[in-house]
């Protein structure tokens, strides 16, 4: 079974099958990672002359594709099932990378391509889940737009790009256009390669590339540049209060989070950040009034919230959030890796699931089993083993912070906690991240350990909250 199937309903199936046979996408189809079928709407007409269109009621120029052949073509691929169905139309919402990501998570997609003046509205109401355009210009049909969207979606499917290139690089360059690049020869038609690229000075090269990317973005995409500047400005301001805001600056700098709301008054920053992939909001408000204003921008589809003021916690509780835990935030500003005394620390696998749940879910905090399962599956949980038995655990939360530290009672006082945490810090440093995490408020042993390892503790208290599902009556 392929990872994702694309069904394209069209009057020109050869255009689709011809176009998607080539290149990276064609290869992925041959390997069986993807599958396509271009369905000719005309094959499903009940008209004996093969006609699929007719005049529009109420008059007007041109013809309209009738409901019946479209519906029957749809039923031929969907059977009785409901499949996400995209009507490719100039009247749709513009296609974006975010939409591509969302659609790449589906197992099956139907694309309905329009022509002529359109399609009878009644069949659209019956089968279409999304109306999508590719931009504000006029084409002759929906086939090319469907192929554009399929290309963008397919390359996000694991395995399609091969194992070396990741589809979405983790870098702040995501907000900027790419810098110019040069290859041999050093001089071509009297044009020289910029000096700095030949210098071998990596820092200088990086600085030059960033400056080029910024200039290019400012000139060609002022809209993107505006967003980028706003983000940089917020990062810089929040960096002045690193201990309390490292979770926000890191999420922004990593490109995980976008700004939903920000308000800057005399260096007092209030901000609401949203990490769409992890459905996590990070909020910090300078005062209660800003907090209330900020809360109006909370997105609907959120699972987790991290806040650092008591009034924010209360505001969220009124909006159907439940406190998962109360924490101190700790930050490691060093660059040197820490020594790890305990030698047997390794990634946990699902065979340790029950053990981890007993330590992290049942006792305190109320972390969900489902969350632990996901953390293990994503390779983010590490265990310290003593004679092949798990004796302690630490993990990375979804948004990149450290947490879930636990050591079996009978193994305490031997430095296992310190080893686990040092190990986790080293993993983060290797990835070029700033290590920070959450420890249970009032867990004096743990707080002592943080201090010993050289972590700084935030003055603020942090609450992790989860959005409760709305009651369905
Ligand atoms: C403006 C809509 N129609 C007015 C009567 C005419 C029309 C123009 C072009 C109807 C269909 C088309 C064909 N274009 C697409 O099907 C299409 C499209 C596009 O033209 N531009 C950007 N995105 C898309 S997605 C589908």
mmCIF file of N, CA, C and O in Angstrom, residues 390-444:
data_model
loop_
_atom_site.group_PDB
_atom_site.id
_atom_site.type_symbol
_atom_site.label_atom_id
_atom_site.label_comp_id
_atom_site.label_asym_id
_atom_site.label_seq_id
_atom_site.Cartn_x
_atom_site.Cartn_y
_atom_site.Cartn_z
ATOM 1 N N UNK A 390 15.809 -0.512 33.676
ATOM 2 C CA UNK A 390 15.678 0.952 33.684
ATOM 3 C C UNK A 390 15.590 1.464 35.112
ATOM 4 O O UNK A 390 14.838 0.915 35.925
ATOM 5 N N UNK A 391 16.409 2.491 35.415
ATOM 6 C CA UNK A 391 16.434 3.028 36.770
ATOM 7 C C UNK A 391 16.055 4.507 36.796
ATOM 8 O O UNK A 391 15.716 5.050 37.843
ATOM 9 N N UNK A 392 16.104 5.159 35.624
ATOM 10 C CA UNK A 392 15.757 6.574 35.568
ATOM 11 C C UNK A 392 15.431 6.972 34.146
ATOM 12 O O UNK A 392 15.790 6.266 33.197
ATOM 13 N N UNK A 393 14.728 8.087 34.004
ATOM 14 C CA UNK A 393 14.278 8.510 32.681
ATOM 15 C C UNK A 393 14.349 10.041 32.558
ATOM 16 O O UNK A 393 14.246 10.755 33.555
ATOM 17 N N UNK A 394 14.590 10.508 31.314
ATOM 18 C CA UNK A 394 14.470 11.934 31.009
ATOM 19 C C UNK A 394 13.965 12.016 29.567
ATOM 20 O O UNK A 394 14.129 11.062 28.793
ATOM 21 N N UNK A 395 13.341 13.123 29.226
ATOM 22 C CA UNK A 395 12.831 13.221 27.859
ATOM 23 C C UNK A 395 12.817 14.639 27.333
ATOM 24 O O UNK A 395 12.998 15.598 28.088
ATOM 25 N N UNK A 396 12.634 14.729 26.026
ATOM 26 C CA UNK A 396 12.431 16.032 25.406
ATOM 27 C C UNK A 396 10.947 16.188 25.128
ATOM 28 O O UNK A 396 10.321 15.288 24.584
ATOM 29 N N UNK A 397 10.419 17.333 25.540
ATOM 30 C CA UNK A 397 9.022 17.623 25.219
ATOM 31 C C UNK A 397 8.894 17.931 23.734
ATOM 32 O O UNK A 397 9.881 18.209 23.057
ATOM 33 N N UNK A 398 7.644 17.933 23.270
ATOM 34 C CA UNK A 398 7.353 18.176 21.856
ATOM 35 C C UNK A 398 8.016 19.437 21.334
ATOM 36 O O UNK A 398 8.527 19.461 20.237
ATOM 37 N N UNK A 399 7.977 20.498 22.139
ATOM 38 C CA UNK A 399 8.464 21.782 21.634
ATOM 39 C C UNK A 399 9.952 21.958 21.884
ATOM 40 O O UNK A 399 10.506 23.008 21.613
ATOM 41 N N UNK A 400 10.647 20.895 22.379
ATOM 42 C CA UNK A 400 12.097 20.940 22.462
ATOM 43 C C UNK A 400 12.675 21.172 23.846
ATOM 44 O O UNK A 400 13.893 21.236 23.992
ATOM 45 N N UNK A 401 11.843 21.302 24.871
ATOM 46 C CA UNK A 401 12.379 21.510 26.213
ATOM 47 C C UNK A 401 12.647 20.163 26.876
ATOM 48 O O UNK A 401 12.160 19.129 26.449
ATOM 49 N N UNK A 402 13.463 20.221 27.953
ATOM 50 C CA UNK A 402 13.777 19.019 28.728
ATOM 51 C C UNK A 402 12.725 18.810 29.794
ATOM 52 O O UNK A 402 12.184 19.767 30.315
ATOM 53 N N UNK A 403 12.481 17.564 30.140
ATOM 54 C CA UNK A 403 11.549 17.323 31.237
ATOM 55 C C UNK A 403 11.384 15.853 31.508
ATOM 56 O O UNK A 403 12.130 15.025 30.993
ATOM 57 N N UNK A 404 10.386 15.555 32.306
ATOM 58 C CA UNK A 404 10.006 14.177 32.622
ATOM 59 C C UNK A 404 11.141 13.421 33.306
ATOM 60 O O UNK A 404 11.257 12.206 33.169
ATOM 61 N N UNK A 405 11.962 14.154 34.056
ATOM 62 C CA UNK A 405 13.077 13.514 34.766
ATOM 63 C C UNK A 405 12.545 12.734 35.961
ATOM 64 O O UNK A 405 11.771 13.255 36.754
ATOM 65 N N UNK A 406 12.952 11.499 36.061
ATOM 66 C CA UNK A 406 12.532 10.654 37.183
ATOM 67 C C UNK A 406 13.587 9.597 37.446
ATOM 68 O O UNK A 406 14.128 9.009 36.513
ATOM 69 N N UNK A 407 13.888 9.389 38.739
ATOM 70 C CA UNK A 407 14.809 8.316 39.107
ATOM 71 C C UNK A 407 14.107 7.419 40.124
ATOM 72 O O UNK A 407 13.478 7.906 41.065
ATOM 73 N N UNK A 408 14.185 6.109 39.912
ATOM 74 C CA UNK A 408 13.591 5.127 40.842
ATOM 75 C C UNK A 408 14.067 5.406 42.254
ATOM 76 O O UNK A 408 15.262 5.660 42.469
ATOM 77 N N UNK A 409 13.166 5.302 43.188
ATOM 78 C CA UNK A 409 13.482 5.584 44.583
ATOM 79 C C UNK A 409 14.752 4.842 45.060
ATOM 80 O O UNK A 409 15.630 5.425 45.679
ATOM 81 N N UNK A 410 14.836 3.566 44.704
ATOM 82 C CA UNK A 410 15.953 2.754 45.216
ATOM 83 C C UNK A 410 17.299 3.113 44.574
ATOM 84 O O UNK A 410 18.336 2.635 45.023
ATOM 85 N N UNK A 411 17.262 3.960 43.517
ATOM 86 C CA UNK A 411 18.517 4.328 42.861
ATOM 87 C C UNK A 411 18.897 5.790 43.096
ATOM 88 O O UNK A 411 19.801 6.310 42.461
ATOM 89 N N UNK A 412 18.160 6.451 43.979
ATOM 90 C CA UNK A 412 18.447 7.875 44.195
ATOM 91 C C UNK A 412 19.728 8.061 45.001
ATOM 92 O O UNK A 412 20.181 7.142 45.688
ATOM 93 N N UNK A 413 20.281 9.270 44.903
ATOM 94 C CA UNK A 413 21.488 9.588 45.670
ATOM 95 C C UNK A 413 22.758 9.023 45.058
ATOM 96 O O UNK A 413 23.805 9.035 45.672
ATOM 97 N N UNK A 414 22.644 8.521 43.826
ATOM 98 C CA UNK A 414 23.846 7.963 43.176
ATOM 99 C C UNK A 414 24.256 8.782 41.950
ATOM 100 O O UNK A 414 25.100 8.357 41.171
ATOM 101 N N UNK A 415 23.585 9.894 41.773
ATOM 102 C CA UNK A 415 23.948 10.765 40.645
ATOM 103 C C UNK A 415 23.331 10.371 39.311
ATOM 104 O O UNK A 415 23.742 10.874 38.263
ATOM 105 N N UNK A 416 22.339 9.510 39.334
ATOM 106 C CA UNK A 416 21.695 9.119 38.071
ATOM 107 C C UNK A 416 20.963 10.289 37.421
ATOM 108 O O UNK A 416 21.023 10.485 36.210
ATOM 109 N N UNK A 417 20.290 11.086 38.253
ATOM 110 C CA UNK A 417 19.558 12.269 37.759
ATOM 111 C C UNK A 417 20.510 13.218 37.060
ATOM 112 O O UNK A 417 20.239 13.696 35.962
ATOM 113 N N UNK A 418 21.659 13.473 37.706
ATOM 114 C CA UNK A 418 22.652 14.382 37.135
ATOM 115 C C UNK A 418 23.156 13.835 35.802
ATOM 116 O O UNK A 418 23.312 14.570 34.832
ATOM 117 N N UNK A 419 23.391 12.517 35.758
ATOM 118 C CA UNK A 419 23.886 11.916 34.523
ATOM 119 C C UNK A 419 22.850 12.036 33.404
ATOM 120 O O UNK A 419 23.189 12.382 32.276
ATOM 121 N N UNK A 420 21.608 11.730 33.742
ATOM 122 C CA UNK A 420 20.542 11.804 32.735
ATOM 123 C C UNK A 420 20.424 13.215 32.174
ATOM 124 O O UNK A 420 20.352 13.432 30.966
ATOM 125 N N UNK A 421 20.421 14.178 33.092
ATOM 126 C CA UNK A 421 20.239 15.542 32.642
ATOM 127 C C UNK A 421 21.451 16.042 31.853
ATOM 128 O O UNK A 421 21.297 16.707 30.830
ATOM 129 N N UNK A 422 22.645 15.673 32.306
ATOM 130 C CA UNK A 422 23.856 16.065 31.572
ATOM 131 C C UNK A 422 23.825 15.478 30.167
ATOM 132 O O UNK A 422 24.176 16.133 29.179
ATOM 133 N N UNK A 423 23.397 14.232 30.109
ATOM 134 C CA UNK A 423 23.299 13.539 28.822
ATOM 135 C C UNK A 423 22.353 14.297 27.892
ATOM 136 O O UNK A 423 22.680 14.561 26.728
ATOM 137 N N UNK A 424 21.197 14.692 28.423
ATOM 138 C CA UNK A 424 20.195 15.402 27.618
ATOM 139 C C UNK A 424 20.708 16.778 27.180
ATOM 140 O O UNK A 424 20.501 17.200 26.042
ATOM 141 N N UNK A 425 21.406 17.447 28.091
ATOM 142 C CA UNK A 425 21.992 18.752 27.757
ATOM 143 C C UNK A 425 22.963 18.590 26.589
ATOM 144 O O UNK A 425 22.943 19.359 25.631
ATOM 145 N N UNK A 426 23.791 17.547 26.654
ATOM 146 C CA UNK A 426 24.767 17.316 25.583
ATOM 147 C C UNK A 426 24.091 17.073 24.241
ATOM 148 O O UNK A 426 24.549 17.551 23.207
ATOM 149 N N UNK A 427 22.978 16.311 24.267
ATOM 150 C CA UNK A 427 22.232 16.074 23.016
ATOM 151 C C UNK A 427 21.767 17.408 22.415
ATOM 152 O O UNK A 427 21.854 17.641 21.227
ATOM 153 N N UNK A 428 21.257 18.303 23.299
ATOM 154 C CA UNK A 428 20.759 19.593 22.814
ATOM 155 C C UNK A 428 21.886 20.457 22.264
ATOM 156 O O UNK A 428 21.738 21.086 21.229
ATOM 157 N N UNK A 429 23.015 20.463 22.988
ATOM 158 C CA UNK A 429 24.157 21.259 22.530
ATOM 159 C C UNK A 429 24.639 20.763 21.173
ATOM 160 O O UNK A 429 24.978 21.558 20.295
ATOM 161 N N UNK A 430 24.644 19.452 20.997
ATOM 162 C CA UNK A 430 25.049 18.874 19.703
ATOM 163 C C UNK A 430 24.185 19.397 18.564
ATOM 164 O O UNK A 430 24.642 19.598 17.452
ATOM 165 N N UNK A 431 22.891 19.584 18.882
ATOM 166 C CA UNK A 431 21.967 20.070 17.852
ATOM 167 C C UNK A 431 22.005 21.587 17.728
ATOM 168 O O UNK A 431 21.199 22.164 17.005
ATOM 169 N N UNK A 432 22.909 22.218 18.475
ATOM 170 C CA UNK A 432 23.040 23.674 18.415
ATOM 171 C C UNK A 432 21.890 24.399 19.095
ATOM 172 O O UNK A 432 21.548 25.523 18.743
ATOM 173 N N UNK A 433 21.271 23.750 20.087
ATOM 174 C CA UNK A 433 20.162 24.374 20.790
ATOM 175 C C UNK A 433 20.567 24.844 22.164
ATOM 176 O O UNK A 433 21.554 24.372 22.716
ATOM 177 N N UNK A 434 19.767 25.743 22.694
ATOM 178 C CA UNK A 434 19.973 26.174 24.060
ATOM 179 C C UNK A 434 19.193 25.221 24.966
ATOM 180 O O UNK A 434 17.984 25.119 24.847
ATOM 181 N N UNK A 435 19.897 24.505 25.859
ATOM 182 C CA UNK A 435 19.165 23.577 26.727
ATOM 183 C C UNK A 435 18.331 24.321 27.772
ATOM 184 O O UNK A 435 18.849 25.184 28.482
ATOM 185 N N UNK A 436 17.058 24.013 27.796
ATOM 186 C CA UNK A 436 16.202 24.534 28.862
ATOM 187 C C UNK A 436 15.137 23.494 29.145
ATOM 188 O O UNK A 436 14.911 22.598 28.326
ATOM 189 N N UNK A 437 14.537 23.619 30.318
ATOM 190 C CA UNK A 437 13.540 22.604 30.637
ATOM 191 C C UNK A 437 12.680 22.996 31.813
ATOM 192 O O UNK A 437 12.785 24.113 32.340
ATOM 193 N N UNK A 438 11.842 22.075 32.182
ATOM 194 C CA UNK A 438 10.915 22.318 33.277
ATOM 195 C C UNK A 438 11.126 21.298 34.374
ATOM 196 O O UNK A 438 11.254 20.109 34.098
ATOM 197 N N UNK A 439 11.209 21.787 35.629
ATOM 198 C CA UNK A 439 11.229 20.876 36.766
ATOM 199 C C UNK A 439 10.032 21.200 37.646
ATOM 200 O O UNK A 439 9.602 22.344 37.736
ATOM 201 N N UNK A 440 9.499 20.161 38.263
ATOM 202 C CA UNK A 440 8.339 20.317 39.129
ATOM 203 C C UNK A 440 8.640 21.372 40.187
ATOM 204 O O UNK A 440 9.674 21.314 40.865
ATOM 205 N N UNK A 441 7.695 22.311 40.329
ATOM 206 C CA UNK A 441 7.846 23.348 41.344
ATOM 207 C C UNK A 441 7.862 22.694 42.724
ATOM 208 O O UNK A 441 7.008 21.853 43.011
ATOM 209 N N UNK A 442 8.830 23.064 43.525
ATOM 210 C CA UNK A 442 8.864 22.544 44.887
ATOM 211 C C UNK A 442 9.597 21.224 45.034
ATOM 212 O O UNK A 442 9.754 20.728 46.140
ATOM 213 N N UNK A 443 10.066 20.660 43.933
ATOM 214 C CA UNK A 443 10.880 19.456 44.018
ATOM 215 C C UNK A 443 12.315 19.887 44.320
ATOM 216 O O UNK A 443 13.092 20.184 43.433
ATOM 217 N N UNK A 444 12.611 19.953 45.641
ATOM 218 C CA UNK A 444 13.862 20.568 46.072
ATOM 219 C C UNK A 444 15.083 19.799 45.578
ATOM 220 O O UNK A 444 16.089 20.394 45.222
#
